[in-house]
Short mmCIF file of N, CA and C and ligand atoms in Angstrom, two decimals:
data_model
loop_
_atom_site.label_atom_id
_atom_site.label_comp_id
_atom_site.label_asym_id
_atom_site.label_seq_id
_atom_site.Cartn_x
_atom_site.Cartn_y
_atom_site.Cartn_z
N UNK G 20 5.54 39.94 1.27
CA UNK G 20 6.36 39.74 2.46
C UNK G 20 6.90 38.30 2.47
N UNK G 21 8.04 38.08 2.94
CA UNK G 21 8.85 36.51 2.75
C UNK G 21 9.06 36.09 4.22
N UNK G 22 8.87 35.24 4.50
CA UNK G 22 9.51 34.32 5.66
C UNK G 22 10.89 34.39 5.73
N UNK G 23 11.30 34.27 6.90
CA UNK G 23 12.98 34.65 7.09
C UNK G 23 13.26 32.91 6.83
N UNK G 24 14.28 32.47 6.27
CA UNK G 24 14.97 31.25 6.44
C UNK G 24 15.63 30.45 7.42
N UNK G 25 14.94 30.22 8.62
CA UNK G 25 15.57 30.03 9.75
C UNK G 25 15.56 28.80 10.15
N UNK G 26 15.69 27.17 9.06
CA UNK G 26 15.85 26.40 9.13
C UNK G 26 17.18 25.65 7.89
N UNK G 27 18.03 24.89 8.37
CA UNK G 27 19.06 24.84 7.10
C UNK G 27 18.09 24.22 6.11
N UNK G 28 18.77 24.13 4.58
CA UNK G 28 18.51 23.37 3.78
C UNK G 28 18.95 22.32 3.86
N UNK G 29 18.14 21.47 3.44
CA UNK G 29 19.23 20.54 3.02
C UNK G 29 19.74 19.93 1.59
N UNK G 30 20.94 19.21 1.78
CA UNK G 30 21.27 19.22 0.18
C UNK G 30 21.39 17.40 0.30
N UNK G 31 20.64 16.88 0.08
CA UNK G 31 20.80 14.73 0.01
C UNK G 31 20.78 14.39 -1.48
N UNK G 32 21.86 13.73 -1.29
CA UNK G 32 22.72 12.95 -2.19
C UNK G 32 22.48 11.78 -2.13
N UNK G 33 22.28 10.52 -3.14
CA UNK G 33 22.09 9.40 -3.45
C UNK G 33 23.08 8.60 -3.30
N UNK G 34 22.59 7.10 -4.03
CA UNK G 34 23.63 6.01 -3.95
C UNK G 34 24.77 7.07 -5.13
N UNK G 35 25.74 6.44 -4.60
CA UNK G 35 26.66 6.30 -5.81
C UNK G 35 27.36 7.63 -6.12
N UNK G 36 26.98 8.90 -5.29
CA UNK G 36 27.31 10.01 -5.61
C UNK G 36 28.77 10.50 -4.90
N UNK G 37 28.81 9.15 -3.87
CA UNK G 37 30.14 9.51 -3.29
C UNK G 37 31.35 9.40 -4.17
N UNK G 38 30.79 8.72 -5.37
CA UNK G 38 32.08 8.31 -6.42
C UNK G 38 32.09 9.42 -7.37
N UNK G 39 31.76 11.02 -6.87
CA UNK G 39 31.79 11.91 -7.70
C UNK G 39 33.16 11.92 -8.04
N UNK G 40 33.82 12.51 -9.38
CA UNK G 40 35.09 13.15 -9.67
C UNK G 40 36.14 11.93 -9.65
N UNK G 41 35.93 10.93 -9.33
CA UNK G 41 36.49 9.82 -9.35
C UNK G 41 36.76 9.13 -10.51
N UNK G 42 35.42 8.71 -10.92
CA UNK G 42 34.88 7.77 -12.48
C UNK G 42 34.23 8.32 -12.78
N UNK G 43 33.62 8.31 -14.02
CA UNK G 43 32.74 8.91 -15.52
C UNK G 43 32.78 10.20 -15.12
N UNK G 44 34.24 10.17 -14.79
CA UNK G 44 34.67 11.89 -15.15
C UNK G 44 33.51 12.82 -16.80
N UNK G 45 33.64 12.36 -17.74
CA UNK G 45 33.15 12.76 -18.56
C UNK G 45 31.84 12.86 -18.64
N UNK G 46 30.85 12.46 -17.71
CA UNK G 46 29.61 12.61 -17.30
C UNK G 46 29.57 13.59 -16.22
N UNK G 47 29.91 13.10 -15.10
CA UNK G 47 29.42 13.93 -14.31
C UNK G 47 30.57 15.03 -13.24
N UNK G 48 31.74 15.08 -14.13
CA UNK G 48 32.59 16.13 -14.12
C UNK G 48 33.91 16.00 -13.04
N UNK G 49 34.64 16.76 -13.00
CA UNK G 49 36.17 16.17 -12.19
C UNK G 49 35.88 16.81 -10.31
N UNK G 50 34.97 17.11 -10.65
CA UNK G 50 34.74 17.79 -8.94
C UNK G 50 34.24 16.36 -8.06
N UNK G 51 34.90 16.63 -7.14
CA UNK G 51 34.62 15.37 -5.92
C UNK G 51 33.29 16.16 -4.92
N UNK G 52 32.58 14.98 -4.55
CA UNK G 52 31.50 15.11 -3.63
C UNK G 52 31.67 16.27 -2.63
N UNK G 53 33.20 16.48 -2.15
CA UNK G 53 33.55 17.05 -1.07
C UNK G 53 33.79 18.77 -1.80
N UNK G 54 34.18 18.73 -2.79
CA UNK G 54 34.61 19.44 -3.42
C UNK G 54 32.74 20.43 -3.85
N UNK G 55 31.61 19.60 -4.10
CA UNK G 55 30.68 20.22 -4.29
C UNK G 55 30.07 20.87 -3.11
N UNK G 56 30.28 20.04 -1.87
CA UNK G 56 29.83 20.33 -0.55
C UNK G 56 30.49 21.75 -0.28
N UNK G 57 32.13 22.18 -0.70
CA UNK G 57 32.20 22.85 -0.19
C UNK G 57 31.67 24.41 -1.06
N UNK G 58 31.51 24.58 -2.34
CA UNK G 58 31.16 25.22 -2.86
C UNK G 58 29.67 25.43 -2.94
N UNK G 59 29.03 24.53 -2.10
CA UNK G 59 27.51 24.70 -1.87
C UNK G 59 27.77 25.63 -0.55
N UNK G 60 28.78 25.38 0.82
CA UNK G 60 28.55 25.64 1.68
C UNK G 60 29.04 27.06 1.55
N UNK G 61 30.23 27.26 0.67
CA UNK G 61 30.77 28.93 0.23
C UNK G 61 29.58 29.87 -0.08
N UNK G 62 28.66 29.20 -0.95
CA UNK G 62 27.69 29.99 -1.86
C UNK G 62 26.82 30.55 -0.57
N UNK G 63 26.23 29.32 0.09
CA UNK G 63 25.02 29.51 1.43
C UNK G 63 25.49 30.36 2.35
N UNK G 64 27.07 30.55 2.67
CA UNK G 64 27.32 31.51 3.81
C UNK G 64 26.98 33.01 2.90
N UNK G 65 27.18 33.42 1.64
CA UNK G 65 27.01 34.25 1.03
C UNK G 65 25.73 34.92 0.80
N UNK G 66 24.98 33.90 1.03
CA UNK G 66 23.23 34.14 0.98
C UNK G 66 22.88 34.02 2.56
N UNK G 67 23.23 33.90 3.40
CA UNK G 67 23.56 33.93 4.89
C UNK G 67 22.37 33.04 5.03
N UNK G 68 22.51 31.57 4.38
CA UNK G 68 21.83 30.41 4.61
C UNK G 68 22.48 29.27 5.10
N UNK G 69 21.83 28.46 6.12
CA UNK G 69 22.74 27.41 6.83
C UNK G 69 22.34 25.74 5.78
N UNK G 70 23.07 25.23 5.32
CA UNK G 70 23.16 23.60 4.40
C UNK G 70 23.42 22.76 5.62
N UNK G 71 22.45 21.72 5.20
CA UNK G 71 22.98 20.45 6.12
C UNK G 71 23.47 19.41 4.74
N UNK G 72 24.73 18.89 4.53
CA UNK G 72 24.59 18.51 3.14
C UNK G 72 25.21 16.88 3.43
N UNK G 73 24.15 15.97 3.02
CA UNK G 73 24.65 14.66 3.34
C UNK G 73 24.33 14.01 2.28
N UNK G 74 25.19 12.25 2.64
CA UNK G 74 25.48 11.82 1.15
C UNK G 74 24.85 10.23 1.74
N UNK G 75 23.96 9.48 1.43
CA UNK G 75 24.26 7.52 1.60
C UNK G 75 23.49 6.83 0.38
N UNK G 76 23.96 5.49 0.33
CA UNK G 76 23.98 4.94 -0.27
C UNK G 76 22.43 4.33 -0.57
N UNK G 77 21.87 4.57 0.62
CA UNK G 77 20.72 3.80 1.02
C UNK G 77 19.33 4.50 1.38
N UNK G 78 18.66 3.39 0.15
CA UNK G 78 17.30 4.19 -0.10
C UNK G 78 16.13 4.54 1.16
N UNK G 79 16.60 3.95 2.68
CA UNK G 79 15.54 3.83 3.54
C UNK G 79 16.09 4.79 4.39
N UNK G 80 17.41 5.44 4.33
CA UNK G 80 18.16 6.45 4.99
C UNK G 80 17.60 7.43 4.14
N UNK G 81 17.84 8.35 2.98
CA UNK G 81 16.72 9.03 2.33
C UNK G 81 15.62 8.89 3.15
N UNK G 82 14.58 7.84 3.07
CA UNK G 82 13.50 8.25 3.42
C UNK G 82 13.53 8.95 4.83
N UNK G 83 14.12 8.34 5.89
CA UNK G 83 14.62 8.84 6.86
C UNK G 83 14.81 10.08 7.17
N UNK G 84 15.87 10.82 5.93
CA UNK G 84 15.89 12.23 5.85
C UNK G 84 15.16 13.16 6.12
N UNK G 85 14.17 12.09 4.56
CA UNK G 85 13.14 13.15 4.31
C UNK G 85 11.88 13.62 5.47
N UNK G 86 12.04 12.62 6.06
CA UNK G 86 11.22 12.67 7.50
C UNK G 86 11.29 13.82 8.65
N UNK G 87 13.00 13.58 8.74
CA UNK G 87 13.38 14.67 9.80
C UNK G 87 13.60 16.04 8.95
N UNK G 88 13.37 16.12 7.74
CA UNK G 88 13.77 17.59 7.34
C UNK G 88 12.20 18.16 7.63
N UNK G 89 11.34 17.42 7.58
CA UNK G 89 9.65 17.59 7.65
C UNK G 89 9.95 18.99 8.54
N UNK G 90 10.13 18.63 10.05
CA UNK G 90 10.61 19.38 11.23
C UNK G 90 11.66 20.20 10.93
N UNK G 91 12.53 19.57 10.67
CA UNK G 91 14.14 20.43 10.86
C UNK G 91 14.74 21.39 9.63
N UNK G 92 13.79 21.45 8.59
CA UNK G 92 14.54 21.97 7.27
C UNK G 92 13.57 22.98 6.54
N UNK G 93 14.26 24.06 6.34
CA UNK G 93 13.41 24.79 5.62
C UNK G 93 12.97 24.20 4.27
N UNK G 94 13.97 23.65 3.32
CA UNK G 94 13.86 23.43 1.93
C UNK G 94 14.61 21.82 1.62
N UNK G 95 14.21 21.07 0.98
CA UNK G 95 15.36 20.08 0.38
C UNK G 95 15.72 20.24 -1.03
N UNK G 96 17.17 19.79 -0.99
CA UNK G 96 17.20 19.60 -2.57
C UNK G 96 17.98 18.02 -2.44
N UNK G 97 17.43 17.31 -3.72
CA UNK G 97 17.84 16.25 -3.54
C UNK G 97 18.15 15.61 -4.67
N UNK G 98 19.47 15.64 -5.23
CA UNK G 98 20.21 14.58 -6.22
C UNK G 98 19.98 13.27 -5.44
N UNK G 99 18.80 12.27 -5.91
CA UNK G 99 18.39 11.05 -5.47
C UNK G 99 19.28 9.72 -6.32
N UNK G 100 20.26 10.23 -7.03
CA UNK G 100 20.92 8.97 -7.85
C UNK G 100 19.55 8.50 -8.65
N UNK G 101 20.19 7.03 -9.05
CA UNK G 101 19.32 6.22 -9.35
C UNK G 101 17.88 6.16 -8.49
N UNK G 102 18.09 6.09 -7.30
CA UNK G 102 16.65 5.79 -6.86
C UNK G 102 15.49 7.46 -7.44
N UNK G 103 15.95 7.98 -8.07
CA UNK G 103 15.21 8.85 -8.92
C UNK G 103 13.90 7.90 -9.59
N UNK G 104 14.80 7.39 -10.14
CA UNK G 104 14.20 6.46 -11.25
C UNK G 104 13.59 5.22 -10.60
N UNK G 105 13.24 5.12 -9.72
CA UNK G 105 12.74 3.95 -9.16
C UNK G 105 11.51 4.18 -7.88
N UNK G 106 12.22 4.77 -6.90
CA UNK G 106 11.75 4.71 -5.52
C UNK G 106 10.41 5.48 -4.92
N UNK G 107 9.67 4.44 -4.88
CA UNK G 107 8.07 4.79 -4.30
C UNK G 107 8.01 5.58 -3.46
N UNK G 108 9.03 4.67 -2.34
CA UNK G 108 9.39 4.78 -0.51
C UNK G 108 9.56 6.25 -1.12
N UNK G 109 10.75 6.90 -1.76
CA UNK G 109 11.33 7.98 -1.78
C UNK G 109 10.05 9.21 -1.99
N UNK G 110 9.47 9.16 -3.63
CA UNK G 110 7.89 9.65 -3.43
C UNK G 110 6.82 9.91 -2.47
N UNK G 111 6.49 9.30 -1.94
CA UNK G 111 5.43 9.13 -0.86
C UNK G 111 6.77 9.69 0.54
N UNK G 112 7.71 9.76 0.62
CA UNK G 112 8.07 10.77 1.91
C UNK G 112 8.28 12.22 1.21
N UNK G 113 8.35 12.48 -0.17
CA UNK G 113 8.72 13.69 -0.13
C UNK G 113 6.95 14.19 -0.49
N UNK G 114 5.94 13.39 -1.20
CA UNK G 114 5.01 13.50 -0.87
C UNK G 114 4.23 13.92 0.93
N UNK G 115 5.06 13.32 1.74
CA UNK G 115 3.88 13.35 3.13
C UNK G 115 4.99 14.56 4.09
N UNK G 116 5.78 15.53 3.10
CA UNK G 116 5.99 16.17 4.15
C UNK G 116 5.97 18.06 3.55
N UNK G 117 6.09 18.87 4.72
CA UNK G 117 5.35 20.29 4.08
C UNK G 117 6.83 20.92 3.19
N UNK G 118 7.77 21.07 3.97
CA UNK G 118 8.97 21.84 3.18
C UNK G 118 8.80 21.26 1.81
N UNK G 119 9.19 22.17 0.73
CA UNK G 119 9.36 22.22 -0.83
C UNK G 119 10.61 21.60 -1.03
N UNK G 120 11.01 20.60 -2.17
CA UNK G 120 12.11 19.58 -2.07
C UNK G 120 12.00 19.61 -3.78
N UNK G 121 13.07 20.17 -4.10
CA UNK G 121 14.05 20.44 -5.77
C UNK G 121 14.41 19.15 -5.84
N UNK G 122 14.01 18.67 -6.84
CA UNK G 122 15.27 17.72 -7.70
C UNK G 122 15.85 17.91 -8.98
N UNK G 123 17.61 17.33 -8.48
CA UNK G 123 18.75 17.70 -8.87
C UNK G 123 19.56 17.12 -9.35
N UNK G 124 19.85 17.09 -10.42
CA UNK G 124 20.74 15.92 -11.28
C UNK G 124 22.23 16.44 -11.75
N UNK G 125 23.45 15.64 -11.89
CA UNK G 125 24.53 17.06 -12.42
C UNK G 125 24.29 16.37 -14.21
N UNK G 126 24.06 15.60 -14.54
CA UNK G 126 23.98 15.41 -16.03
C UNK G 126 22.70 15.52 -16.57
N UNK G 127 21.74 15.61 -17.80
CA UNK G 127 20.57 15.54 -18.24
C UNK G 127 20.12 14.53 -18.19
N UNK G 128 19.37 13.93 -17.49
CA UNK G 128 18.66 12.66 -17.29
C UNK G 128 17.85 12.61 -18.61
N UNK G 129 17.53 13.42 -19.27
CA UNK G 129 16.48 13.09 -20.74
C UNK G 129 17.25 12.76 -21.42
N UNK G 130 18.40 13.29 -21.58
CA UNK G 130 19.66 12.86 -22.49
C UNK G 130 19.92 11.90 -22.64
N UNK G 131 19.43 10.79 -22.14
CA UNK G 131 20.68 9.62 -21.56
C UNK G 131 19.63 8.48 -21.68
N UNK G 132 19.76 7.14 -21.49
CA UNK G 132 19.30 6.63 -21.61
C UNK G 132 17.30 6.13 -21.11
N UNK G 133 16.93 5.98 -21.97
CA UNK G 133 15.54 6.03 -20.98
C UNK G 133 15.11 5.64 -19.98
N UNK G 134 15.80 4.57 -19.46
CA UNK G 134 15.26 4.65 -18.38
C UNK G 134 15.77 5.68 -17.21
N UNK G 135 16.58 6.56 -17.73
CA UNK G 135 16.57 7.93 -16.57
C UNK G 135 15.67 8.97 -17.04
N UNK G 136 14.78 8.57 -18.21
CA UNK G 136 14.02 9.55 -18.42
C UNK G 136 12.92 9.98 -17.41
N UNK G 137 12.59 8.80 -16.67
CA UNK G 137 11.55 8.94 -16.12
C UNK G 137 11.68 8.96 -14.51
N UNK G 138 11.38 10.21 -13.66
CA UNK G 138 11.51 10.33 -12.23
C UNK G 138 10.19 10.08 -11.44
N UNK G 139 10.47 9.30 -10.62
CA UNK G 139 9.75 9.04 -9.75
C UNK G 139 8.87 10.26 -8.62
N UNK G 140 10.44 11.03 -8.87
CA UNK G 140 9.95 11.51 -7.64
C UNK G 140 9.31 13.16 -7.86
N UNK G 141 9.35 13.53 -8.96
CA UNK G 141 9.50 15.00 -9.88
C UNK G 141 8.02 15.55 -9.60
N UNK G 142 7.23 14.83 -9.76
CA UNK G 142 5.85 15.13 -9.67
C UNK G 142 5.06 15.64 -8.12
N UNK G 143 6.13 15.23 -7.09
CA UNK G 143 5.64 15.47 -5.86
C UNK G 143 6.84 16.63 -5.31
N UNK G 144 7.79 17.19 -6.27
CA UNK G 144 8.89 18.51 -6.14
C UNK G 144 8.19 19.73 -6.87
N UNK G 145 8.67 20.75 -6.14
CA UNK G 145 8.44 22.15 -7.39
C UNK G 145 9.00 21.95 -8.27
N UNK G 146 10.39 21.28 -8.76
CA UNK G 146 10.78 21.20 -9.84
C UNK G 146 12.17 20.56 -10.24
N UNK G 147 13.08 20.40 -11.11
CA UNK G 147 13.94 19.55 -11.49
C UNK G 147 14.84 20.95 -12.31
N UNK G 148 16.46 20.63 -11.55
CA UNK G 148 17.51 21.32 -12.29
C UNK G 148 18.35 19.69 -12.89
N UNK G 149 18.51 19.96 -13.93
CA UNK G 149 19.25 18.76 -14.29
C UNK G 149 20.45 19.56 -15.83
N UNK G 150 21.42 18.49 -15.92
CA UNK G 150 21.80 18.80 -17.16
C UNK G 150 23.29 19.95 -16.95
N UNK G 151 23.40 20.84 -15.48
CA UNK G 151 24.30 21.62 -15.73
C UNK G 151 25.73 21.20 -15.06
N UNK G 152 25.74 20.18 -14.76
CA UNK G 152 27.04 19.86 -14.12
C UNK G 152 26.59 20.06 -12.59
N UNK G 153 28.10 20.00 -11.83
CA UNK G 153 28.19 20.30 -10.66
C UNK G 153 28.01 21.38 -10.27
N UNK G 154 27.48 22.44 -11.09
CA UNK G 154 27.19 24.49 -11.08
C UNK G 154 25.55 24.08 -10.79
N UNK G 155 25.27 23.10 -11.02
CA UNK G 155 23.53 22.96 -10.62
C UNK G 155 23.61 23.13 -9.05
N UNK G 156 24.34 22.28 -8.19
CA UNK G 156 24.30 22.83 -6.81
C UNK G 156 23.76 24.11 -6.31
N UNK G 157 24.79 24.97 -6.31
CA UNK G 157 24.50 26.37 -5.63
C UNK G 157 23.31 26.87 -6.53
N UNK G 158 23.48 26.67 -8.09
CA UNK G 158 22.03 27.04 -8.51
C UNK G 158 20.71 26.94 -8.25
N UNK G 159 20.79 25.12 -7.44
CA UNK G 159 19.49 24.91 -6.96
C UNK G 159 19.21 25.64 -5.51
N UNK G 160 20.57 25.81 -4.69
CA UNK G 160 20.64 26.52 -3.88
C UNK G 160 19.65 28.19 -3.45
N UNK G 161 20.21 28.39 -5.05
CA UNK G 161 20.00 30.00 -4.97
C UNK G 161 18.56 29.60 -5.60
N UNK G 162 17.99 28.81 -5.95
CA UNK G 162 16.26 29.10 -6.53
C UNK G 162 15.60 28.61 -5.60
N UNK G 163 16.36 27.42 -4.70
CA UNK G 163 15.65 27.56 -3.35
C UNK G 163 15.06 28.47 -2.54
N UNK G 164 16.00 29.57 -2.29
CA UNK G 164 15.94 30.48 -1.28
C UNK G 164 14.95 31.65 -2.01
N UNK G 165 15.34 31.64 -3.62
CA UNK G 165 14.29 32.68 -4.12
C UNK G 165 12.45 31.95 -3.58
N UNK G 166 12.65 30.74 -3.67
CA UNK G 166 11.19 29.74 -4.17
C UNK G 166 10.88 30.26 -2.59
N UNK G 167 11.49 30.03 -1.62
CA UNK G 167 11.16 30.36 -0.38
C UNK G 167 10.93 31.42 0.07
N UNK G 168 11.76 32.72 -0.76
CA UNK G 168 11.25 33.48 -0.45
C UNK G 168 9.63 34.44 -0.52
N UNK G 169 9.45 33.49 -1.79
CA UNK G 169 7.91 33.95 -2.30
C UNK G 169 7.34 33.32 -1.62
N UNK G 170 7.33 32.52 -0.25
CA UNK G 170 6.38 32.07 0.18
C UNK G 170 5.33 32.60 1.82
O1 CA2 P 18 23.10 13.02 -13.08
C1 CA2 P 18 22.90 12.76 -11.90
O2 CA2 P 18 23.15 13.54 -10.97
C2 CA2 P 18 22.37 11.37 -11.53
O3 CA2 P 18 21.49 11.52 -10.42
C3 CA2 P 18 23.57 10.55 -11.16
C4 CA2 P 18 23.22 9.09 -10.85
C5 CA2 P 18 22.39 8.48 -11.97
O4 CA2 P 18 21.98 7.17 -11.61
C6 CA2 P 18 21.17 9.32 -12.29
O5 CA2 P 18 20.48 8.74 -13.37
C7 CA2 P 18 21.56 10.74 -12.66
C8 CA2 P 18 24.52 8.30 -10.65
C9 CA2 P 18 25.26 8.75 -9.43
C10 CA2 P 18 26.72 8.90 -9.71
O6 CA2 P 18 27.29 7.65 -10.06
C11 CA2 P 18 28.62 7.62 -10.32
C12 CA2 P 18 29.13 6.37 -10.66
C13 CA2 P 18 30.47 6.27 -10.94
C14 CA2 P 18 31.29 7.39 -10.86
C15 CA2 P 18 30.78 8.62 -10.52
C16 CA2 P 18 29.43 8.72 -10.23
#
């Protein structure tokens, strides 16, 4: 038996992600931030799931997030930028709260230089989509709602 989904997801975005589709087109693909938002939000009305999908720059806003999704969110998924690779603060909130929180990359972080090899925050998530482009969205979307539903 599954729990009904009756809190949005959410989808949080890192530093730097507002410059999707802009620059290093050849990394991380010609789709703009707005442009992923809306094909996350197409996919979720289709799975008759509600996205809260936000974007900042700043690592203490994340934590922030991650706080109020504790309460307010069924699931997170979270392309953390760089602070992947860094952020304690970020760990220890997705550590101290109950909803299940994906992390989400649109390029292969193993691929690439080492120091994106290593996530901070991976160990305290069910798990990591990385590597497929901007099609990782709704993907993480849709394994969300499966992950939730087994619960
Ligand atoms: O692949 C990903 O989704 C990343 O989270 C993107 C981050 C990077 O620091 C991570 O290692 C992997 C970078 C955010 C996007 O930065 C841009 C910078 C210039 C133009 C477009 C994007």
């Amino acid at each position: 038996m599954s729990a009904a989904i009756t809190k949005p997801i959410f989808v949080l975005n890192g530093p730097n992600l507002n410059l999707l589709g802009q620059r290093e087109t050849g990394t991380y693909g010609s789709k703009t931030l707005s442009d992923v938002e809306a094909e996350c939000r197409t996919f979720a009305d289709g799975q008759s799931v509600s996205i809260d999908f936000r974007q900042s720059n700043h690592e203490g806003v994340l934590v922030d997030w991650m706080q109020e999704a504790h309460s307010g969110s069924s699931g997170i998924i979270i392309n953390a930028g760089a602070y992947t690779h860094t952020s304690i603060a970020l760990r220890d909130a997705i550590s101290g709260i109950d909803p299940p929180v994906l992390e989400l990359h649109v390029s292969n972080i193993h691929a690439r230089e080492s120091f994106r090899h290593t996530s901070m925050i991976v160990s305290a998530c069910i798990g990591q989509i990385c590597g497929l482009g901007t099609n990782g969205y709704p993907l993480a979307i849709q394994a969300m709602i499966d992950y939730l539903k087994t619960q």
